[in-house]
Amino acid sequence: MKREAILLEALPYIKKFYNKIFVIKLGGSVIKNSKAKEAFIKDTVLLKYTGINPIVVHGGGTEISELMNRLGMKIEFKNGYRVTDKKTMEIVEMILVGKINKDIVLNLNLNGGKSIGLSGKDGNLFYSEKETKFGDIGSVGKIKKVNIDLINKILEDDYIPVVAPIGFDRNGVTYNINADIAASEIAKALKAEKLILMTDVDGVFKGKKLISSITVKEAYELIENGIVSGGMVPKLQCAISAIENSVKAVHIINANVEHSLLIEIFSDKGIGTIIKEEFE
Amino acid sequence: MKREAILLEALPYIKKFYNKIFVIKLGGSVIKNSKAKEAFIKDTVLLKYTGINPIVVHGGGTEISELMNRLGMKIEFKNGYRVTDKKTMEIVEMILVGKINKDIVLNLNLNGGKSIGLSGKDGNLFYSEKETKFGDIGSVGKIKKVNIDLINKILEDDYIPVVAPIGFDRNGVTYNINADIAASEIAKALKAEKLILMTDVDGVFKGKKLISSITVKEAYELIENGIVSGGMVPKLQCAISAIENSVKAVHIINANVEHSLLIEIFSDKGIGTIIKEEFE
Amino acid sequence: MKREAILLEALPYIKKFYNKIFVIKLGGSVIKNSKAKEAFIKDTVLLKYTGINPIVVHGGGTEISELMNRLGMKIEFKNGYRVTDKKTMEIVEMILVGKINKDIVLNLNLNGGKSIGLSGKDGNLFYSEKETKFGDIGSVGKIKKVNIDLINKILEDDYIPVVAPIGFDRNGVTYNINADIAASEIAKALKAEKLILMTDVDGVFKGKKLISSITVKEAYELIENGIVSGGMVPKLQCAISAIENSVKAVHIINANVEHSLLIEIFSDKGIGTIIKEEFE
Amino acid sequence: MKREAILLEALPYIKKFYNKIFVIKLGGSVIKNSKAKEAFIKDTVLLKYTGINPIVVHGGGTEISELMNRLGMKIEFKNGYRVTDKKTMEIVEMILVGKINKDIVLNLNLNGGKSIGLSGKDGNLFYSEKETKFGDIGSVGKIKKVNIDLINKILEDDYIPVVAPIGFDRNGVTYNINADIAASEIAKALKAEKLILMTDVDGVFKGKKLISSITVKEAYELIENGIVSGGMVPKLQCAISAIENSVKAVHIINANVEHSLLIEIFSDKGIGTIIKEEFE
Amino acid sequence: MKREAILLEALPYIKKFYNKIFVIKLGGSVIKNSKAKEAFIKDTVLLKYTGINPIVVHGGGTEISELMNRLGMKIEFKNGYRVTDKKTMEIVEMILVGKINKDIVLNLNLNGGKSIGLSGKDGNLFYSEKETKFGDIGSVGKIKKVNIDLINKILEDDYIPVVAPIGFDRNGVTYNINADIAASEIAKALKAEKLILMTDVDGVFKGKKLISSITVKEAYELIENGIVSGGMVPKLQCAISAIENSVKAVHIINANVEHSLLIEIFSDKGIGTIIKEEFE
Amino acid sequence: MKREAILLEALPYIKKFYNKIFVIKLGGSVIKNSKAKEAFIKDTVLLKYTGINPIVVHGGGTEISELMNRLGMKIEFKNGYRVTDKKTMEIVEMILVGKINKDIVLNLNLNGGKSIGLSGKDGNLFYSEKETKFGDIGSVGKIKKVNIDLINKILEDDYIPVVAPIGFDRNGVTYNINADIAASEIAKALKAEKLILMTDVDGVFKGKKLISSITVKEAYELIENGIVSGGMVPKLQCAISAIENSVKAVHIINANVEHSLLIEIFSDKGIGTIIKEEFE
């Protein structure tokens, strides 16, 4: 494809997305892949350059487990959630807020972005409560209210917010929040243009075939008919919830494919799976 | 070249040129080439989308001569300037302002731009006086002062100004202004980022070789040593004058190569000749 | 009448009309009367000085026919409209936009105003369609939508807009619009305080008697009872339509009476005919 | 003179004086002339309508003496200044601030103005000290500093300030200030366009001949040569001081000639005496 | 009580009352008590420092009677209202506006405040009509409309307005307004946070016992059951009317207790009587 | 002391400090004292209520050592600085940013403040370099440039910034910064009104006597003469540096005395030691 054709295809997106909010969830695994991380950092700064407002929400499971191992603590999961007692919660918060978050912030800054890291405690961002649907798994929380004041101010001042999925309640309890859900809740609260889930698979599959685009209705069917399963089910549920709450589109793409973010946004065909209310 | 590489190359220019002014001179001949004109219109609208402020200055010699022929008027040139008596001046103004200018405006509007056409009389844009360096060639004028108030307002309101090179003086005399010079004077008055001269050759040549980039010093030498000649000499003089008066770069490109404008701006190598104070 | 009495009568109008919009249609014939034109130019600049926002809409029939004669083109009218084939349309546009419009702009500027000329293509001002009520008379158009964004910006920036009655449609067709109607449509779209039709008669007559003021209801009756006829009928229809769409008053005055504009506006009795919804 | 000629003469002053400050001193005697007062009130409101910012400073000697007589107090003058002991000062303040000031305010308001009365104590307007050049004449004061903050705010909010010439010092002493001087000091502090002294004579006379205009230099000579004398001397001194401190023009006119204010401002010739640095 | 406890109690009120309006009525009697007046002036300036917007409304009965006595005028009261013929009205206005008002303004200014005095004529503050409920008692008036434009501007500019309770009507009649009522009407028009009536008793008493706080309902009962009587009845009626028209609280405190204003506002318990819709 | 006296003493400070910046350094030891911490949190929120802009900078040495002990890491100090290898740096950052910082933020929020936590990486706050004056002690850093953009925005938006003393350089190295120095550098960069060092002693002592106030000159002498020693020396040096760079006053107070912050700020005498350029 010729350069001018690629530009003619890409540039209209600049206008379409000008000043729009993209919430991008970066899975914990990609943070360990230095080439993918570097491409992600560069792409995010470029998005900002073109006038988009990216917000990064990150996970960090691998590193939490590593530190817990060093401290000889017991690691336990239940229904995909980390069982999080008070001691574990401290480790989760220190790794997410004190390590991974600041590492992303620093790298965005060093690559020409202007970034600030936030925990869900800053500016009362994630007012939460205990998640009890799988019984008592400790300080795992769900978000009751996203306080968007702070994030709006930060966006006005042209910073890229990087958010660690930590919640709190009025009694001062700290909560461990699932990063996909945190990203989805922010996207909903800000009526974001896009929620982009960057994960370690290429998108949603039907058998061995990657599905380029699905409607919300089709997404429900994929879940009900068991065509998707495992970790993709809660991701699709996040996507459905986002779109049903005024987010325009959700993308699921492979963070390990370098510059997948750029290609997904600035080409007509994209690279992963896009979920929308409906397509024209 | 892969899509992501082209994007990674192009997108940083979006930031670099954000809110910058580009004065683009469109030669009269390309207006008759409908494919090239269409590509030019599209490219200009895209520039606006990406946050650049394009200003178009146009010529129109061919159509002036056509109408003069229909009216049985005598056509005469001297040193490359049209000898312009009072009757001829009326024809020049009617064609430039009442035909070509509005045609460009209409096409920009129909392609998603928001454009407004200006003559040098509007808002006292081109306060001029008689050009006498080649003797008395009638109402040919040179610009004494560019009144940028109006153009600044129009840019603030996000319109694309399209300018016909017509001047006036305090006695109410109307002047015929060379379009390259008019473009250069606007670029200087607005301290534009770029002056782009879209003409019907590929750029500046040294023998048969296109020169990609030259400094002002080299441009002086090309003229002095007679390496460039004919119509390219006044173009280079416009370029030199622009750069010596705070315009950052001047480009000379071939308007007949479709999308030459886009390629010149959004790629590292460009397509025509770029003139700058100096290169890093 | 003593000076102080005239001032005491005139000055309250300054406050009453401060920052209000007056749309003034200047008939093509007065443009040829140099004394009347000069008085009109001075009065319009004075209106601007006193805080009123004048907008001038002009005709230009005489000069169009002259150029067509020079070019040996056939001139034809039908129901008062010029039959306008594509070639004629080009002449109409060149004369109105490239000659008369810029002549008024230049004269306003030279007399201390700050003026800008517009065609209905600039800023998508007059989105139009073919007028078919008298059969196919070519590119004669009627206005479907006045885009007031551009005119509002220009007024904010304290320019006097001078408008040539040229329309366009989405297919790029150019239209010839009646100047009275164009003025009335702008007045309606901007909810102007006044629409002033400057023509070559003293106002509306009942037999030999000039009528100083009439209500909309009386205007309907004058038309229905055949008391007015000829060119005054469409003028009264423009007036009625303006007032029924929130214009406060319409004036019909004689452009050939020097300073008729000033006297009409700044005296209690006026000089021509005023049409209003009703009078106190 | 014809109406249009008077308007063509008057209207350019509207622009010239738009948003300019006129400080108008109204002598105590005219306040007792009800026809003259009514004309003054109307003219002042009209000035405001046309965009001028009038500030009224008033005297009130006659009424002060009346109340003192009723109270059996002794009235004494020295060098044209009222000898003002503490008891007298209370009467002066009550009459100026509590009677005359509010009467003017009320009348301006009832005639369509938006007025507010001020004493020199309000907003620390007239910081003053004892006047000792004629020995000890009690609480007669001179102004050391005009605090223009309050008056500027009031003008921004489009009120007509009416000022009683009362001063104060840091020890809480109240002072009686000459109204001509108070008006001149305000005019100087605000760099007013005009200071207008409305008094009970037609202007400055040379023998029996009214002088229409004099320069500051001529004013000095009139005083030195004894051509003017009595109360006109301090008035001319106020005028000279005002012009030497950036006030553009001072007018001395007869308040008892109805609408003298309007005629003076809106005609080329004026009605009283105008003093300027120099005339073109 | 320890310093930190007093501060911990007082400081939260700073935030609670930040930028809120307090209308404070100062009775005429306290103006004669120099220690109490001095404390009142200091407290009012301190309120302004802490971010509260105080508005002072004052009486002045004693001094009015004194001047009337000096002039040998007859003094008469009816139902607590001064019978006010035209001559008396002049004295009332001169004392309130020309003496007491300016004395308070001057003292606030000398103590670091920034104050401006207003009569109800300034900016059409108190549009009034004759009070006839007790028969014809002359120019005693009641307020029909408070024009808050001027007071809002003055507050925006950070001045402390000091208001003399003088009214006017469209015929130019001046009215004598009860100061408690004037204060209450301003408080209602501005939806003030508090109306504070500073008088010469400690508050509302039930027998010999000071009542710290009462609801509007209880205030009605106190009046109906005759538990309060005399001058306290109209004060309670002012309080009730204020609260029923969106004023948050009314305080009745003793102006002769030095700094009663400060203690009432910045302590939990207060010092006088507080009236509210209801208490938590 | 009576309530009104305490208020009359405290309230003027409200005005004096309105909108001023106070940088408060909270030592790591007090964080473990829950009563003192609670009083500090309350006092800081109250400061914000009164219009002061507090910025908190915190330490955290004790908890860092605890985690290092749990991980079996070697703890070493040199000249009062923690020897900080790369592994230690990770622990320092996790504890300061991921634990202590968010604990203070959460407590400020739960007590009615609106707080946000920052590391020196956020918004490029602390651009740093290796500290080498005591040889190679690893990632101990000193601040080269404080980027105040972000902090200024946060203050404009009325948040209380809580800052963890972590630095970075252009190569992505993370640095451990002394908290006193970090606080001092922020105070200098923001031209703060006050720098308040809350520590575990009552202030500066001369023998057994607490010194209430000292000038910079005296502070130099105390150090040179060896009258102060140990940890107080670098604190005094921070104080001197702050005042020499336009901070108005530095306070050293005992964080363990409950509400020492409030007493120090809102009483004339204070409770600890104040250092200033000079005293009136």
mmCIF file of N, CA and C in Angstrom, chain A residues 126-192:
data_model
loop_
_atom_site.group_PDB
_atom_site.id
_atom_site.type_symbol
_atom_site.label_atom_id
_atom_site.label_comp_id
_atom_site.label_asym_id
_atom_site.label_seq_id
_atom_site.Cartn_x
_atom_site.Cartn_y
_atom_site.Cartn_z
ATOM 1 N N PHE A 126 -11.754 5.883 43.315
ATOM 2 C CA PHE A 126 -12.565 4.648 43.305
ATOM 3 C C PHE A 126 -13.189 4.390 44.672
ATOM 4 N N TYR A 127 -14.353 4.915 44.894
ATOM 5 C CA TYR A 127 -15.079 4.609 46.121
ATOM 6 C C TYR A 127 -15.656 3.195 45.937
ATOM 7 N N SER A 128 -15.293 2.275 46.818
ATOM 8 C CA SER A 128 -15.536 0.844 46.568
ATOM 9 C C SER A 128 -16.216 0.168 47.738
ATOM 10 N N GLU A 129 -16.523 -1.087 47.529
ATOM 11 C CA GLU A 129 -17.022 -1.911 48.633
ATOM 12 C C GLU A 129 -16.555 -3.347 48.393
ATOM 13 N N LYS A 130 -16.711 -4.159 49.397
ATOM 14 C CA LYS A 130 -16.234 -5.555 49.324
ATOM 15 C C LYS A 130 -17.014 -6.301 48.236
ATOM 16 N N GLU A 131 -16.278 -7.093 47.447
ATOM 17 C CA GLU A 131 -16.902 -7.956 46.442
ATOM 18 C C GLU A 131 -17.226 -9.288 47.129
ATOM 19 N N THR A 132 -18.490 -9.641 47.133
ATOM 20 C CA THR A 132 -18.855 -10.854 47.889
ATOM 21 C C THR A 132 -19.479 -11.930 47.010
ATOM 22 N N LYS A 133 -19.519 -11.722 45.681
ATOM 23 C CA LYS A 133 -20.252 -12.701 44.862
ATOM 24 C C LYS A 133 -19.604 -14.087 44.841
ATOM 25 N N PHE A 134 -18.308 -14.161 45.192
ATOM 26 C CA PHE A 134 -17.662 -15.486 45.263
ATOM 27 C C PHE A 134 -17.337 -15.843 46.707
ATOM 28 N N GLY A 135 -18.126 -15.324 47.626
ATOM 29 C CA GLY A 135 -17.841 -15.577 49.035
ATOM 30 C C GLY A 135 -16.806 -14.595 49.550
ATOM 31 N N ASP A 136 -16.215 -14.923 50.718
ATOM 32 C CA ASP A 136 -15.251 -13.996 51.318
ATOM 33 C C ASP A 136 -13.863 -14.262 50.768
ATOM 34 N N ILE A 137 -13.415 -13.374 49.867
ATOM 35 C CA ILE A 137 -12.040 -13.520 49.372
ATOM 36 C C ILE A 137 -11.210 -12.316 49.811
ATOM 37 N N GLY A 138 -11.564 -11.810 50.962
ATOM 38 C CA GLY A 138 -10.764 -10.745 51.572
ATOM 39 C C GLY A 138 -11.064 -9.383 50.981
ATOM 40 N N SER A 139 -9.999 -8.618 50.783
ATOM 41 C CA SER A 139 -10.149 -7.218 50.388
ATOM 42 C C SER A 139 -10.352 -7.027 48.885
ATOM 43 N N VAL A 140 -10.871 -8.018 48.185
ATOM 44 C CA VAL A 140 -11.227 -7.791 46.787
ATOM 45 C C VAL A 140 -12.459 -6.889 46.769
ATOM 46 N N GLY A 141 -12.401 -5.836 45.945
ATOM 47 C CA GLY A 141 -13.493 -4.865 45.986
ATOM 48 C C GLY A 141 -14.141 -4.658 44.641
ATOM 49 N N LYS A 142 -15.298 -4.027 44.668
ATOM 50 C CA LYS A 142 -15.908 -3.562 43.425
ATOM 51 C C LYS A 142 -16.187 -2.064 43.579
ATOM 52 N N ILE A 143 -16.199 -1.373 42.448
ATOM 53 C CA ILE A 143 -16.303 0.085 42.470
ATOM 54 C C ILE A 143 -17.758 0.505 42.556
ATOM 55 N N LYS A 144 -18.068 1.364 43.548
ATOM 56 C CA LYS A 144 -19.440 1.877 43.646
ATOM 57 C C LYS A 144 -19.588 3.205 42.918
ATOM 58 N N LYS A 145 -18.528 4.005 42.934
ATOM 59 C CA LYS A 145 -18.626 5.335 42.324
ATOM 60 C C LYS A 145 -17.237 5.777 41.886
ATOM 61 N N VAL A 146 -17.136 6.209 40.628
ATOM 62 C CA VAL A 146 -15.887 6.777 40.135
ATOM 63 C C VAL A 146 -15.995 8.297 40.268
ATOM 64 N N ASN A 147 -15.056 8.879 40.978
ATOM 65 C CA ASN A 147 -15.056 10.338 41.159
ATOM 66 C C ASN A 147 -14.207 10.955 40.048
ATOM 67 N N ILE A 148 -14.869 11.512 39.036
ATOM 68 C CA ILE A 148 -14.139 11.927 37.837
ATOM 69 C C ILE A 148 -13.564 13.343 37.924
ATOM 70 N N ASP A 149 -13.835 14.061 38.992
ATOM 71 C CA ASP A 149 -13.319 15.438 39.100
ATOM 72 C C ASP A 149 -11.817 15.513 38.839
ATOM 73 N N LEU A 150 -11.091 14.681 39.589
ATOM 74 C CA LEU A 150 -9.641 14.753 39.499
ATOM 75 C C LEU A 150 -9.157 14.403 38.099
ATOM 76 N N ILE A 151 -9.698 13.333 37.545
ATOM 77 C CA ILE A 151 -9.248 12.894 36.220
ATOM 78 C C ILE A 151 -9.584 13.940 35.167
ATOM 79 N N ASN A 152 -10.730 14.559 35.288
ATOM 80 C CA ASN A 152 -11.068 15.626 34.342
ATOM 81 C C ASN A 152 -10.078 16.782 34.422
ATOM 82 N N LYS A 153 -9.708 17.182 35.623
ATOM 83 C CA LYS A 153 -8.736 18.264 35.779
ATOM 84 C C LYS A 153 -7.405 17.895 35.126
ATOM 85 N N ILE A 154 -6.993 16.670 35.380
ATOM 86 C CA ILE A 154 -5.705 16.218 34.870
ATOM 87 C C ILE A 154 -5.713 16.189 33.344
ATOM 88 N N LEU A 155 -6.835 15.764 32.775
ATOM 89 C CA LEU A 155 -6.944 15.756 31.310
ATOM 90 C C LEU A 155 -6.931 17.185 30.772
ATOM 91 N N GLU A 156 -7.641 18.083 31.432
ATOM 92 C CA GLU A 156 -7.616 19.505 31.024
ATOM 93 C C GLU A 156 -6.187 20.046 30.993
ATOM 94 N N ASP A 157 -5.393 19.579 31.950
ATOM 95 C CA ASP A 157 -4.029 20.083 32.028
ATOM 96 C C ASP A 157 -3.091 19.291 31.124
ATOM 97 N N ASP A 158 -3.656 18.388 30.327
ATOM 98 C CA ASP A 158 -2.931 17.666 29.290
ATOM 99 C C ASP A 158 -1.961 16.606 29.782
ATOM 100 N N TYR A 159 -2.228 16.090 30.983
ATOM 101 C CA TYR A 159 -1.436 14.965 31.464
ATOM 102 C C TYR A 159 -2.065 13.652 31.004
ATOM 103 N N ILE A 160 -1.238 12.600 30.943
ATOM 104 C CA ILE A 160 -1.745 11.242 30.709
ATOM 105 C C ILE A 160 -1.874 10.566 32.068
ATOM 106 N N PRO A 161 -3.101 10.317 32.538
ATOM 107 C CA PRO A 161 -3.251 9.632 33.826
ATOM 108 C C PRO A 161 -2.938 8.142 33.684
ATOM 109 N N VAL A 162 -2.212 7.641 34.652
ATOM 110 C CA VAL A 162 -1.930 6.196 34.724
ATOM 111 C C VAL A 162 -2.515 5.723 36.044
ATOM 112 N N VAL A 163 -3.456 4.763 35.974
ATOM 113 C CA VAL A 163 -4.261 4.444 37.146
ATOM 114 C C VAL A 163 -3.976 3.034 37.664
ATOM 115 N N ALA A 164 -3.670 2.943 38.959
ATOM 116 C CA ALA A 164 -3.543 1.640 39.619
ATOM 117 C C ALA A 164 -4.899 1.275 40.214
ATOM 118 N N PRO A 165 -5.369 0.052 39.971
ATOM 119 C CA PRO A 165 -6.731 -0.326 40.362
ATOM 120 C C PRO A 165 -6.860 -0.669 41.846
ATOM 121 N N ILE A 166 -6.743 0.384 42.675
ATOM 122 C CA ILE A 166 -6.878 0.236 44.127
ATOM 123 C C ILE A 166 -8.101 1.040 44.563
ATOM 124 N N GLY A 167 -8.962 0.443 45.398
ATOM 125 C CA GLY A 167 -10.143 1.146 45.889
ATOM 126 C C GLY A 167 -10.089 1.407 47.384
ATOM 127 N N PHE A 168 -11.096 2.124 47.893
ATOM 128 C CA PHE A 168 -11.145 2.408 49.337
ATOM 129 C C PHE A 168 -12.609 2.548 49.721
ATOM 130 N N ASP A 169 -12.885 2.448 51.034
ATOM 131 C CA ASP A 169 -14.237 2.803 51.464
ATOM 132 C C ASP A 169 -14.174 3.824 52.607
ATOM 133 N N ARG A 170 -15.340 4.245 53.086
ATOM 134 C CA ARG A 170 -15.413 5.316 54.077
ATOM 135 C C ARG A 170 -14.794 4.946 55.428
ATOM 136 N N ASN A 171 -14.595 3.632 55.632
ATOM 137 C CA ASN A 171 -13.945 3.217 56.883
ATOM 138 C C ASN A 171 -12.442 3.118 56.742
ATOM 139 N N GLY A 172 -11.939 3.481 55.588
ATOM 140 C CA GLY A 172 -10.506 3.438 55.407
ATOM 141 C C GLY A 172 -9.986 2.086 54.967
ATOM 142 N N VAL A 173 -10.884 1.173 54.561
ATOM 143 C CA VAL A 173 -10.428 -0.130 54.063
ATOM 144 C C VAL A 173 -9.926 0.033 52.629
ATOM 145 N N THR A 174 -8.810 -0.632 52.318
ATOM 146 C CA THR A 174 -8.236 -0.599 50.971
ATOM 147 C C THR A 174 -8.701 -1.838 50.199
ATOM 148 N N TYR A 175 -9.012 -1.688 48.894
ATOM 149 C CA TYR A 175 -9.495 -2.823 48.107
ATOM 150 C C TYR A 175 -8.652 -3.056 46.852
ATOM 151 N N ASN A 176 -8.566 -4.327 46.510
ATOM 152 C CA ASN A 176 -7.912 -4.808 45.300
ATOM 153 C C ASN A 176 -8.975 -4.939 44.214
ATOM 154 N N ILE A 177 -8.833 -4.145 43.136
ATOM 155 C CA ILE A 177 -9.869 -4.129 42.094
ATOM 156 C C ILE A 177 -9.323 -4.764 40.819
ATOM 157 N N ASN A 178 -10.147 -5.546 40.136
ATOM 158 C CA ASN A 178 -9.759 -6.123 38.849
ATOM 159 C C ASN A 178 -9.510 -4.993 37.845
ATOM 160 N N ALA A 179 -8.384 -5.078 37.128
ATOM 161 C CA ALA A 179 -7.982 -3.963 36.260
ATOM 162 C C ALA A 179 -8.913 -3.771 35.061
ATOM 163 N N ASP A 180 -9.419 -4.870 34.478
ATOM 164 C CA ASP A 180 -10.374 -4.737 33.370
ATOM 165 C C ASP A 180 -11.608 -3.970 33.828
ATOM 166 N N ILE A 181 -12.079 -4.324 35.018
ATOM 167 C CA ILE A 181 -13.293 -3.676 35.538
ATOM 168 C C ILE A 181 -13.006 -2.212 35.855
ATOM 169 N N ALA A 182 -11.852 -1.923 36.451
ATOM 170 C CA ALA A 182 -11.509 -0.541 36.770
ATOM 171 C C ALA A 182 -11.479 0.299 35.498
ATOM 172 N N ALA A 183 -10.865 -0.258 34.437
ATOM 173 C CA ALA A 183 -10.793 0.472 33.169
ATOM 174 C C ALA A 183 -12.188 0.706 32.612
ATOM 175 N N SER A 184 -13.027 -0.319 32.679
ATOM 176 C CA SER A 184 -14.390 -0.213 32.157
ATOM 177 C C SER A 184 -15.181 0.834 32.943
ATOM 178 N N GLU A 185 -15.010 0.862 34.254
ATOM 179 C CA GLU A 185 -15.756 1.821 35.080
ATOM 180 C C GLU A 185 -15.329 3.265 34.780
ATOM 181 N N ILE A 186 -14.028 3.473 34.594
ATOM 182 C CA ILE A 186 -13.566 4.816 34.239
ATOM 183 C C ILE A 186 -14.132 5.213 32.874
ATOM 184 N N ALA A 187 -14.066 4.294 31.932
ATOM 185 C CA ALA A 187 -14.567 4.585 30.588
ATOM 186 C C ALA A 187 -16.044 4.970 30.640
ATOM 187 N N LYS A 188 -16.811 4.236 31.450
ATOM 188 C CA LYS A 188 -18.240 4.536 31.576
ATOM 189 C C LYS A 188 -18.455 5.900 32.234
ATOM 190 N N ALA A 189 -17.718 6.160 33.301
ATOM 191 C CA ALA A 189 -17.925 7.412 34.038
ATOM 192 C C ALA A 189 -17.571 8.622 33.179
ATOM 193 N N LEU A 190 -16.581 8.456 32.302
ATOM 194 C CA LEU A 190 -16.135 9.579 31.466
ATOM 195 C C LEU A 190 -16.790 9.569 30.093
ATOM 196 N N LYS A 191 -17.707 8.636 29.862
ATOM 197 C CA LYS A 191 -18.308 8.468 28.537
ATOM 198 C C LYS A 191 -17.209 8.489 27.465
ATOM 199 N N ALA A 192 -16.259 7.592 27.650
ATOM 200 C CA ALA A 192 -15.104 7.552 26.755
ATOM 201 C C ALA A 192 -15.518 7.155 25.342
#
